[in-house]
Amino acid sequence: MKLYQVRKGQIVYFQNELHKVYSVKPMYRKSVHLMKLRDLSQHLSSAAEIDKYQPKELDSFIFNKNIYTLSKDRKAEEGDYILITHPNPDYLDHYSLNEIEVVASAESKGVVTSKSNGVKHNEYLLMVPGRHEHSNPIEYRDIQNIDDSSLNDLSNFNADMLPSIGDVYRSNDKDESIEAMVIAIQGNSVFLGGNLELALEELMNIEKWEFLYNLLDQ
């Protein structure tokens, strides 16, 4: 891409992985600031190193260590993530293309997000936890002809998905809201604050628990 084509909020591929442009500073050689969607890490690139991609329904990808599939099958509810694909903000709202926001409340014509934006139902795609059986995985641009270094990254990706000390998770049980930090791991058992002990498989079940952040990243 040419630098004049790069805009904040664009979804792009950089080094074969999906990123989002969060800033452009033309005065520097590495002028494009990126956030890798898989783990929210930050990277610098030039415009020539990135390629634009516009997510669509049934695309699936990793966001903050969780897998989601984009869907129009149902309207968003409280606690859901949405990807804003057709932004049409009112003058009091502050959102733009490809913003990912959490739904704070749902109404008949749209949702109010945790950032106090009112988003109409036709402006977003719902991020449904998990990978739909007919989804199109987009976290890698070229998964078929991936090179050795990327294969190593893919192995590391699987390791990255495992919990580590300091990870904070939130229960998706709507009847019992819990946020707790991983304080110990022993074999297949994961110990969370609040005297919670879970099997690794249960904590990795994205329908039950959602990774939020690691304390070292704050």
PDB file of C-alpha atoms in Angstrom:
ATOM      1  CA  MET A   1       0.000   0.000   0.000  1.00  0.00           C
ATOM      2  CA  LYS A   2       1.034   3.612  -0.490  1.00  0.00           C
ATOM      3  CA  LEU A   3       1.235   5.737   2.670  1.00  0.00           C
ATOM      4  CA  TYR A   4      -1.550   8.074   1.479  1.00  0.00           C
ATOM      5  CA  GLN A   5      -3.854   5.027   1.325  1.00  0.00           C
ATOM      6  CA  VAL A   6      -3.233   4.019   4.943  1.00  0.00           C
ATOM      7  CA  ARG A   7      -5.912   5.077   7.448  1.00  0.00           C
ATOM      8  CA  LYS A   8      -6.355   4.584  11.185  1.00  0.00           C
ATOM      9  CA  GLY A   9      -8.657   1.634  11.826  1.00  0.00           C
ATOM     10  CA  GLN A  10      -7.836  -0.359   8.699  1.00  0.00           C
ATOM     11  CA  ILE A  11      -7.388  -4.103   9.099  1.00  0.00           C
ATOM     12  CA  VAL A  12      -4.164  -5.162   7.376  1.00  0.00           C
ATOM     13  CA  TYR A  13      -1.756  -8.047   7.029  1.00  0.00           C
ATOM     14  CA  PHE A  14       1.784  -7.467   8.279  1.00  0.00           C
ATOM     15  CA  GLN A  15       4.337 -10.281   8.275  1.00  0.00           C
ATOM     16  CA  ASN A  16       1.524 -12.660   7.275  1.00  0.00           C
ATOM     17  CA  GLU A  17      -0.628 -11.908  10.360  1.00  0.00           C
ATOM     18  CA  LEU A  18      -3.733  -9.834  10.919  1.00  0.00           C
ATOM     19  CA  HIS A  19      -3.183  -6.387  12.448  1.00  0.00           C
ATOM     20  CA  LYS A  20      -5.098  -3.137  12.880  1.00  0.00           C
ATOM     21  CA  VAL A  21      -3.720   0.321  12.101  1.00  0.00           C
ATOM     22  CA  TYR A  22      -4.027   2.515  15.189  1.00  0.00           C
ATOM     23  CA  SER A  23      -1.817   5.441  14.162  1.00  0.00           C
ATOM     24  CA  VAL A  24       0.010   6.889  11.136  1.00  0.00           C
ATOM     25  CA  LYS A  25       2.979   9.235  11.607  1.00  0.00           C
ATOM     26  CA  PRO A  26       4.245  10.220   8.133  1.00  0.00           C
ATOM     27  CA  MET A  27       7.444  11.895   9.351  1.00  0.00           C
ATOM     28  CA  TYR A  28       9.039   8.549  10.307  1.00  0.00           C
ATOM     29  CA  ARG A  29      10.384   5.816   8.008  1.00  0.00           C
ATOM     30  CA  LYS A  30       8.390   3.201   9.965  1.00  0.00           C
ATOM     31  CA  SER A  31       5.318   5.392   9.838  1.00  0.00           C
ATOM     32  CA  VAL A  32       2.487   2.910  10.455  1.00  0.00           C
ATOM     33  CA  HIS A  33       1.740   1.833  14.028  1.00  0.00           C
ATOM     34  CA  LEU A  34      -0.022  -1.512  14.209  1.00  0.00           C
ATOM     35  CA  MET A  35      -1.742  -3.651  16.813  1.00  0.00           C
ATOM     36  CA  LYS A  36      -1.634  -7.410  16.261  1.00  0.00           C
ATOM     37  CA  LEU A  37      -5.179  -8.635  16.848  1.00  0.00           C
ATOM     38  CA  ARG A  38      -4.043 -12.025  18.155  1.00  0.00           C
ATOM     39  CA  ASP A  39      -2.373 -10.687  21.303  1.00  0.00           C
ATOM     40  CA  LEU A  40      -2.787  -6.863  21.092  1.00  0.00           C
ATOM     41  CA  SER A  41       0.999  -6.379  20.848  1.00  0.00           C
ATOM     42  CA  GLN A  42       2.229  -3.222  19.084  1.00  0.00           C
ATOM     43  CA  HIS A  43       4.426  -3.090  15.974  1.00  0.00           C
ATOM     44  CA  LEU A  44       5.883  -0.552  13.542  1.00  0.00           C
ATOM     45  CA  SER A  45       5.871  -0.946   9.768  1.00  0.00           C
ATOM     46  CA  SER A  46       6.117   0.988   6.551  1.00  0.00           C
ATOM     47  CA  ALA A  47       3.144   1.290   4.211  1.00  0.00           C
ATOM     48  CA  ALA A  48       4.841  -0.970   1.666  1.00  0.00           C
ATOM     49  CA  GLU A  49       4.905  -3.858   4.184  1.00  0.00           C
ATOM     50  CA  ILE A  50       1.140  -4.056   4.769  1.00  0.00           C
ATOM     51  CA  ASP A  51      -1.875  -5.170   2.722  1.00  0.00           C
ATOM     52  CA  LYS A  52      -5.437  -4.092   3.461  1.00  0.00           C
ATOM     53  CA  TYR A  53      -8.216  -6.567   4.278  1.00  0.00           C
ATOM     54  CA  GLN A  54     -11.880  -5.825   5.005  1.00  0.00           C
ATOM     55  CA  PRO A  55     -13.450  -8.444   7.335  1.00  0.00           C
ATOM     56  CA  LYS A  56     -16.817  -9.893   6.314  1.00  0.00           C
ATOM     57  CA  GLU A  57     -19.461 -12.248   7.673  1.00  0.00           C
ATOM     58  CA  LEU A  58     -18.172 -15.757   8.559  1.00  0.00           C
ATOM     59  CA  ASP A  59     -14.553 -14.619   8.785  1.00  0.00           C
ATOM     60  CA  SER A  60     -12.951 -16.016  11.940  1.00  0.00           C
ATOM     61  CA  PHE A  61      -9.867 -14.677  13.692  1.00  0.00           C
ATOM     62  CA  ILE A  62      -8.009 -14.426  16.997  1.00  0.00           C
ATOM     63  CA  PHE A  63      -8.650 -11.329  19.101  1.00  0.00           C
ATOM     64  CA  ASN A  64      -6.847 -11.010  22.426  1.00  0.00           C
ATOM     65  CA  LYS A  65      -6.199 -14.789  22.619  1.00  0.00           C
ATOM     66  CA  ASN A  66      -9.831 -15.701  21.892  1.00  0.00           C
ATOM     67  CA  ILE A  67     -11.315 -17.035  18.648  1.00  0.00           C
ATOM     68  CA  TYR A  68     -14.361 -15.294  17.155  1.00  0.00           C
ATOM     69  CA  THR A  69     -16.495 -15.711  14.029  1.00  0.00           C
ATOM     70  CA  LEU A  70     -18.227 -12.688  12.511  1.00  0.00           C
ATOM     71  CA  SER A  71     -21.972 -13.218  12.238  1.00  0.00           C
ATOM     72  CA  LYS A  72     -25.263 -11.544  11.331  1.00  0.00           C
ATOM     73  CA  ASP A  73     -27.350 -14.408  12.705  1.00  0.00           C
ATOM     74  CA  ARG A  74     -28.456 -12.546  15.830  1.00  0.00           C
ATOM     75  CA  LYS A  75     -28.327  -9.085  17.366  1.00  0.00           C
ATOM     76  CA  ALA A  76     -25.697  -8.322  19.982  1.00  0.00           C
ATOM     77  CA  GLU A  77     -26.508  -8.653  23.674  1.00  0.00           C
ATOM     78  CA  GLU A  78     -24.883  -7.308  26.827  1.00  0.00           C
ATOM     79  CA  GLY A  79     -21.288  -8.519  27.138  1.00  0.00           C
ATOM     80  CA  ASP A  80     -20.863  -9.359  23.425  1.00  0.00           C
ATOM     81  CA  TYR A  81     -18.036  -7.995  21.289  1.00  0.00           C
ATOM     82  CA  ILE A  82     -18.958  -6.240  18.032  1.00  0.00           C
ATOM     83  CA  LEU A  83     -16.865  -5.218  15.017  1.00  0.00           C
ATOM     84  CA  ILE A  84     -18.179  -1.985  13.511  1.00  0.00           C
ATOM     85  CA  THR A  85     -18.101  -2.530   9.732  1.00  0.00           C
ATOM     86  CA  HIS A  86     -20.479   0.202   8.496  1.00  0.00           C
ATOM     87  CA  PRO A  87     -20.023   3.170  10.869  1.00  0.00           C
ATOM     88  CA  ASN A  88     -22.619   5.931  10.762  1.00  0.00           C
ATOM     89  CA  PRO A  89     -22.095   7.712  14.112  1.00  0.00           C
ATOM     90  CA  ASP A  90     -24.305  10.495  15.417  1.00  0.00           C
ATOM     91  CA  TYR A  91     -22.624  13.730  16.520  1.00  0.00           C
ATOM     92  CA  LEU A  92     -22.334  12.525  20.141  1.00  0.00           C
ATOM     93  CA  ASP A  93     -20.727   9.198  19.201  1.00  0.00           C
ATOM     94  CA  HIS A  94     -17.013   8.532  18.709  1.00  0.00           C
ATOM     95  CA  TYR A  95     -16.436   5.383  16.716  1.00  0.00           C
ATOM     96  CA  SER A  96     -15.128   4.558  13.265  1.00  0.00           C
ATOM     97  CA  LEU A  97     -14.510   1.694  10.866  1.00  0.00           C
ATOM     98  CA  ASN A  98     -13.365  -1.600  12.409  1.00  0.00           C
ATOM     99  CA  GLU A  99     -13.677  -0.478  16.023  1.00  0.00           C
ATOM    100  CA  ILE A 100     -14.090  -3.459  18.354  1.00  0.00           C
ATOM    101  CA  GLU A 101     -16.302  -2.598  21.311  1.00  0.00           C
ATOM    102  CA  VAL A 102     -18.088  -4.385  24.135  1.00  0.00           C
ATOM    103  CA  VAL A 103     -21.874  -4.111  24.385  1.00  0.00           C
ATOM    104  CA  ALA A 104     -23.039  -2.525  27.634  1.00  0.00           C
ATOM    105  CA  SER A 105     -26.773  -2.729  26.857  1.00  0.00           C
ATOM    106  CA  ALA A 106     -28.998  -3.733  23.955  1.00  0.00           C
ATOM    107  CA  GLU A 107     -32.053  -1.888  22.665  1.00  0.00           C
ATOM    108  CA  SER A 108     -34.510  -2.515  19.841  1.00  0.00           C
ATOM    109  CA  LYS A 109     -32.713  -0.323  17.258  1.00  0.00           C
ATOM    110  CA  GLY A 110     -29.143  -0.847  18.373  1.00  0.00           C
ATOM    111  CA  VAL A 111     -26.693  -1.246  21.229  1.00  0.00           C
ATOM    112  CA  VAL A 112     -24.881   1.046  23.650  1.00  0.00           C
ATOM    113  CA  THR A 113     -21.251   0.070  24.092  1.00  0.00           C
ATOM    114  CA  SER A 114     -18.998   0.364  27.124  1.00  0.00           C
ATOM    115  CA  LYS A 115     -17.504   3.468  25.464  1.00  0.00           C
ATOM    116  CA  SER A 116     -20.959   5.146  25.518  1.00  0.00           C
ATOM    117  CA  ASN A 117     -21.424   4.878  21.765  1.00  0.00           C
ATOM    118  CA  GLY A 118     -24.850   4.173  20.323  1.00  0.00           C
ATOM    119  CA  VAL A 119     -24.422   1.729  17.423  1.00  0.00           C
ATOM    120  CA  LYS A 120     -27.323   0.690  15.202  1.00  0.00           C
ATOM    121  CA  HIS A 121     -27.764  -3.005  14.428  1.00  0.00           C
ATOM    122  CA  ASN A 122     -26.919  -2.518  10.728  1.00  0.00           C
ATOM    123  CA  GLU A 123     -23.534  -0.963  11.566  1.00  0.00           C
ATOM    124  CA  TYR A 124     -21.791  -3.970  13.086  1.00  0.00           C
ATOM    125  CA  LEU A 125     -21.032  -7.683  12.826  1.00  0.00           C
ATOM    126  CA  LEU A 126     -21.372  -9.718  15.985  1.00  0.00           C
ATOM    127  CA  MET A 127     -18.192 -11.467  17.187  1.00  0.00           C
ATOM    128  CA  VAL A 128     -19.444 -14.904  18.194  1.00  0.00           C
ATOM    129  CA  PRO A 129     -16.991 -16.861  20.414  1.00  0.00           C
ATOM    130  CA  GLY A 130     -15.486 -19.885  18.657  1.00  0.00           C
ATOM    131  CA  ARG A 131     -14.789 -20.822  15.058  1.00  0.00           C
ATOM    132  CA  HIS A 132     -17.904 -21.647  13.018  1.00  0.00           C
ATOM    133  CA  GLU A 133     -17.591 -24.856  10.991  1.00  0.00           C
ATOM    134  CA  HIS A 134     -18.093 -22.887   7.742  1.00  0.00           C
ATOM    135  CA  SER A 135     -15.944 -19.933   8.730  1.00  0.00           C
ATOM    136  CA  ASN A 136     -13.040 -18.474   6.776  1.00  0.00           C
ATOM    137  CA  PRO A 137      -9.975 -18.234   9.068  1.00  0.00           C
ATOM    138  CA  ILE A 138      -8.191 -14.942   8.348  1.00  0.00           C
ATOM    139  CA  GLU A 139      -5.545 -14.644  11.092  1.00  0.00           C
ATOM    140  CA  TYR A 140      -2.887 -15.623   8.510  1.00  0.00           C
ATOM    141  CA  ARG A 141      -2.880 -14.226   4.991  1.00  0.00           C
ATOM    142  CA  ASP A 142      -1.279 -17.296   3.433  1.00  0.00           C
ATOM    143  CA  ILE A 143      -1.793 -20.385   5.583  1.00  0.00           C
ATOM    144  CA  GLN A 144      -1.339 -22.814   2.646  1.00  0.00           C
ATOM    145  CA  ASN A 145       2.178 -21.745   1.731  1.00  0.00           C
ATOM    146  CA  ILE A 146       3.374 -20.725   5.159  1.00  0.00           C
ATOM    147  CA  ASP A 147       7.164 -20.695   5.539  1.00  0.00           C
ATOM    148  CA  ASP A 148       9.226 -22.348   8.294  1.00  0.00           C
ATOM    149  CA  SER A 149       9.458 -19.220  10.448  1.00  0.00           C
ATOM    150  CA  SER A 150       5.705 -18.781  10.338  1.00  0.00           C
ATOM    151  CA  LEU A 151       5.222 -22.443  11.205  1.00  0.00           C
ATOM    152  CA  ASN A 152       7.268 -21.768  14.321  1.00  0.00           C
ATOM    153  CA  ASP A 153       5.044 -18.790  15.013  1.00  0.00           C
ATOM    154  CA  LEU A 154       2.012 -21.044  14.602  1.00  0.00           C
ATOM    155  CA  SER A 155       3.423 -23.396  17.229  1.00  0.00           C
ATOM    156  CA  ASN A 156       4.090 -20.436  19.477  1.00  0.00           C
ATOM    157  CA  PHE A 157       0.543 -19.275  18.832  1.00  0.00           C
ATOM    158  CA  ASN A 158      -0.806 -22.492  20.331  1.00  0.00           C
ATOM    159  CA  ALA A 159       1.458 -21.993  23.343  1.00  0.00           C
ATOM    160  CA  ASP A 160       0.303 -18.395  23.618  1.00  0.00           C
ATOM    161  CA  MET A 161      -3.257 -19.613  23.963  1.00  0.00           C
ATOM    162  CA  LEU A 162      -2.421 -21.443  27.186  1.00  0.00           C
ATOM    163  CA  PRO A 163      -2.949 -19.551  30.464  1.00  0.00           C
ATOM    164  CA  SER A 164      -0.010 -18.080  32.357  1.00  0.00           C
ATOM    165  CA  ILE A 165       0.475 -16.489  35.778  1.00  0.00           C
ATOM    166  CA  GLY A 166      -1.081 -13.013  35.827  1.00  0.00           C
ATOM    167  CA  ASP A 167      -3.710 -13.711  33.163  1.00  0.00           C
ATOM    168  CA  VAL A 168      -7.095 -12.301  34.134  1.00  0.00           C
ATOM    169  CA  TYR A 169     -10.179 -14.192  32.965  1.00  0.00           C
ATOM    170  CA  ARG A 170     -13.893 -13.390  33.128  1.00  0.00           C
ATOM    171  CA  SER A 171     -16.608 -15.977  33.529  1.00  0.00           C
ATOM    172  CA  ASN A 172     -19.227 -15.945  30.766  1.00  0.00           C
ATOM    173  CA  ASP A 173     -21.813 -17.307  33.178  1.00  0.00           C
ATOM    174  CA  LYS A 174     -24.505 -14.596  33.124  1.00  0.00           C
ATOM    175  CA  ASP A 175     -25.845 -15.756  36.495  1.00  0.00           C
ATOM    176  CA  GLU A 176     -22.508 -15.368  38.273  1.00  0.00           C
ATOM    177  CA  SER A 177     -20.114 -12.612  37.148  1.00  0.00           C
ATOM    178  CA  ILE A 178     -16.521 -13.462  38.094  1.00  0.00           C
ATOM    179  CA  GLU A 179     -13.189 -11.897  37.135  1.00  0.00           C
ATOM    180  CA  ALA A 180     -10.156 -13.662  38.545  1.00  0.00           C
ATOM    181  CA  MET A 181      -6.397 -13.893  37.979  1.00  0.00           C
ATOM    182  CA  VAL A 182      -4.371 -17.034  37.396  1.00  0.00           C
ATOM    183  CA  ILE A 183      -2.152 -17.429  40.473  1.00  0.00           C
ATOM    184  CA  ALA A 184      -0.809 -20.959  39.984  1.00  0.00           C
ATOM    185  CA  ILE A 185      -0.762 -23.808  37.465  1.00  0.00           C
ATOM    186  CA  GLN A 186      -0.084 -27.392  38.433  1.00  0.00           C
ATOM    187  CA  GLY A 187      -0.347 -30.042  35.761  1.00  0.00           C
ATOM    188  CA  ASN A 188      -3.817 -29.871  34.280  1.00  0.00           C
ATOM    189  CA  SER A 189      -5.167 -27.728  37.128  1.00  0.00           C
ATOM    190  CA  VAL A 190      -5.337 -23.918  37.043  1.00  0.00           C
ATOM    191  CA  PHE A 191      -5.761 -21.980  40.296  1.00  0.00           C
ATOM    192  CA  LEU A 192      -7.495 -18.591  40.216  1.00  0.00           C
ATOM    193  CA  GLY A 193      -7.863 -15.953  42.905  1.00  0.00           C
ATOM    194  CA  GLY A 194     -10.883 -16.462  45.102  1.00  0.00           C
ATOM    195  CA  ASN A 195      -9.994 -20.108  45.753  1.00  0.00           C
ATOM    196  CA  LEU A 196     -11.114 -21.231  42.308  1.00  0.00           C
ATOM    197  CA  GLU A 197      -9.565 -24.393  40.878  1.00  0.00           C
ATOM    198  CA  LEU A 198     -10.406 -25.345  37.303  1.00  0.00           C
ATOM    199  CA  ALA A 199      -9.329 -27.973  34.830  1.00  0.00           C
ATOM    200  CA  LEU A 200      -7.275 -26.460  31.999  1.00  0.00           C
ATOM    201  CA  GLU A 201      -9.889 -27.592  29.469  1.00  0.00           C
ATOM    202  CA  GLU A 202     -12.640 -25.752  31.341  1.00  0.00           C
ATOM    203  CA  LEU A 203     -10.712 -22.471  31.504  1.00  0.00           C
ATOM    204  CA  MET A 204      -9.881 -22.727  27.769  1.00  0.00           C
ATOM    205  CA  ASN A 205     -13.550 -23.245  26.895  1.00  0.00           C
ATOM    206  CA  ILE A 206     -14.385 -19.817  25.450  1.00  0.00           C
ATOM    207  CA  GLU A 207     -18.082 -20.383  26.055  1.00  0.00           C
ATOM    208  CA  LYS A 208     -17.321 -20.484  29.811  1.00  0.00           C
ATOM    209  CA  TRP A 209     -14.309 -18.192  30.290  1.00  0.00           C
ATOM    210  CA  GLU A 210     -12.887 -15.224  28.407  1.00  0.00           C
ATOM    211  CA  PHE A 211      -9.291 -13.980  28.605  1.00  0.00           C
ATOM    212  CA  LEU A 212      -9.158 -10.227  29.387  1.00  0.00           C
ATOM    213  CA  TYR A 213      -5.497  -9.253  29.827  1.00  0.00           C
ATOM    214  CA  ASN A 214      -2.268 -10.067  31.641  1.00  0.00           C
ATOM    215  CA  LEU A 215      -1.182  -7.824  34.507  1.00  0.00           C
ATOM    216  CA  LEU A 216       2.262  -7.396  32.916  1.00  0.00           C
ATOM    217  CA  ASP A 217       0.602  -5.841  29.855  1.00  0.00           C
ATOM    218  CA  GLN A 218      -1.086  -3.078  31.880  1.00  0.00           C
TER     219      GLN A 218
END
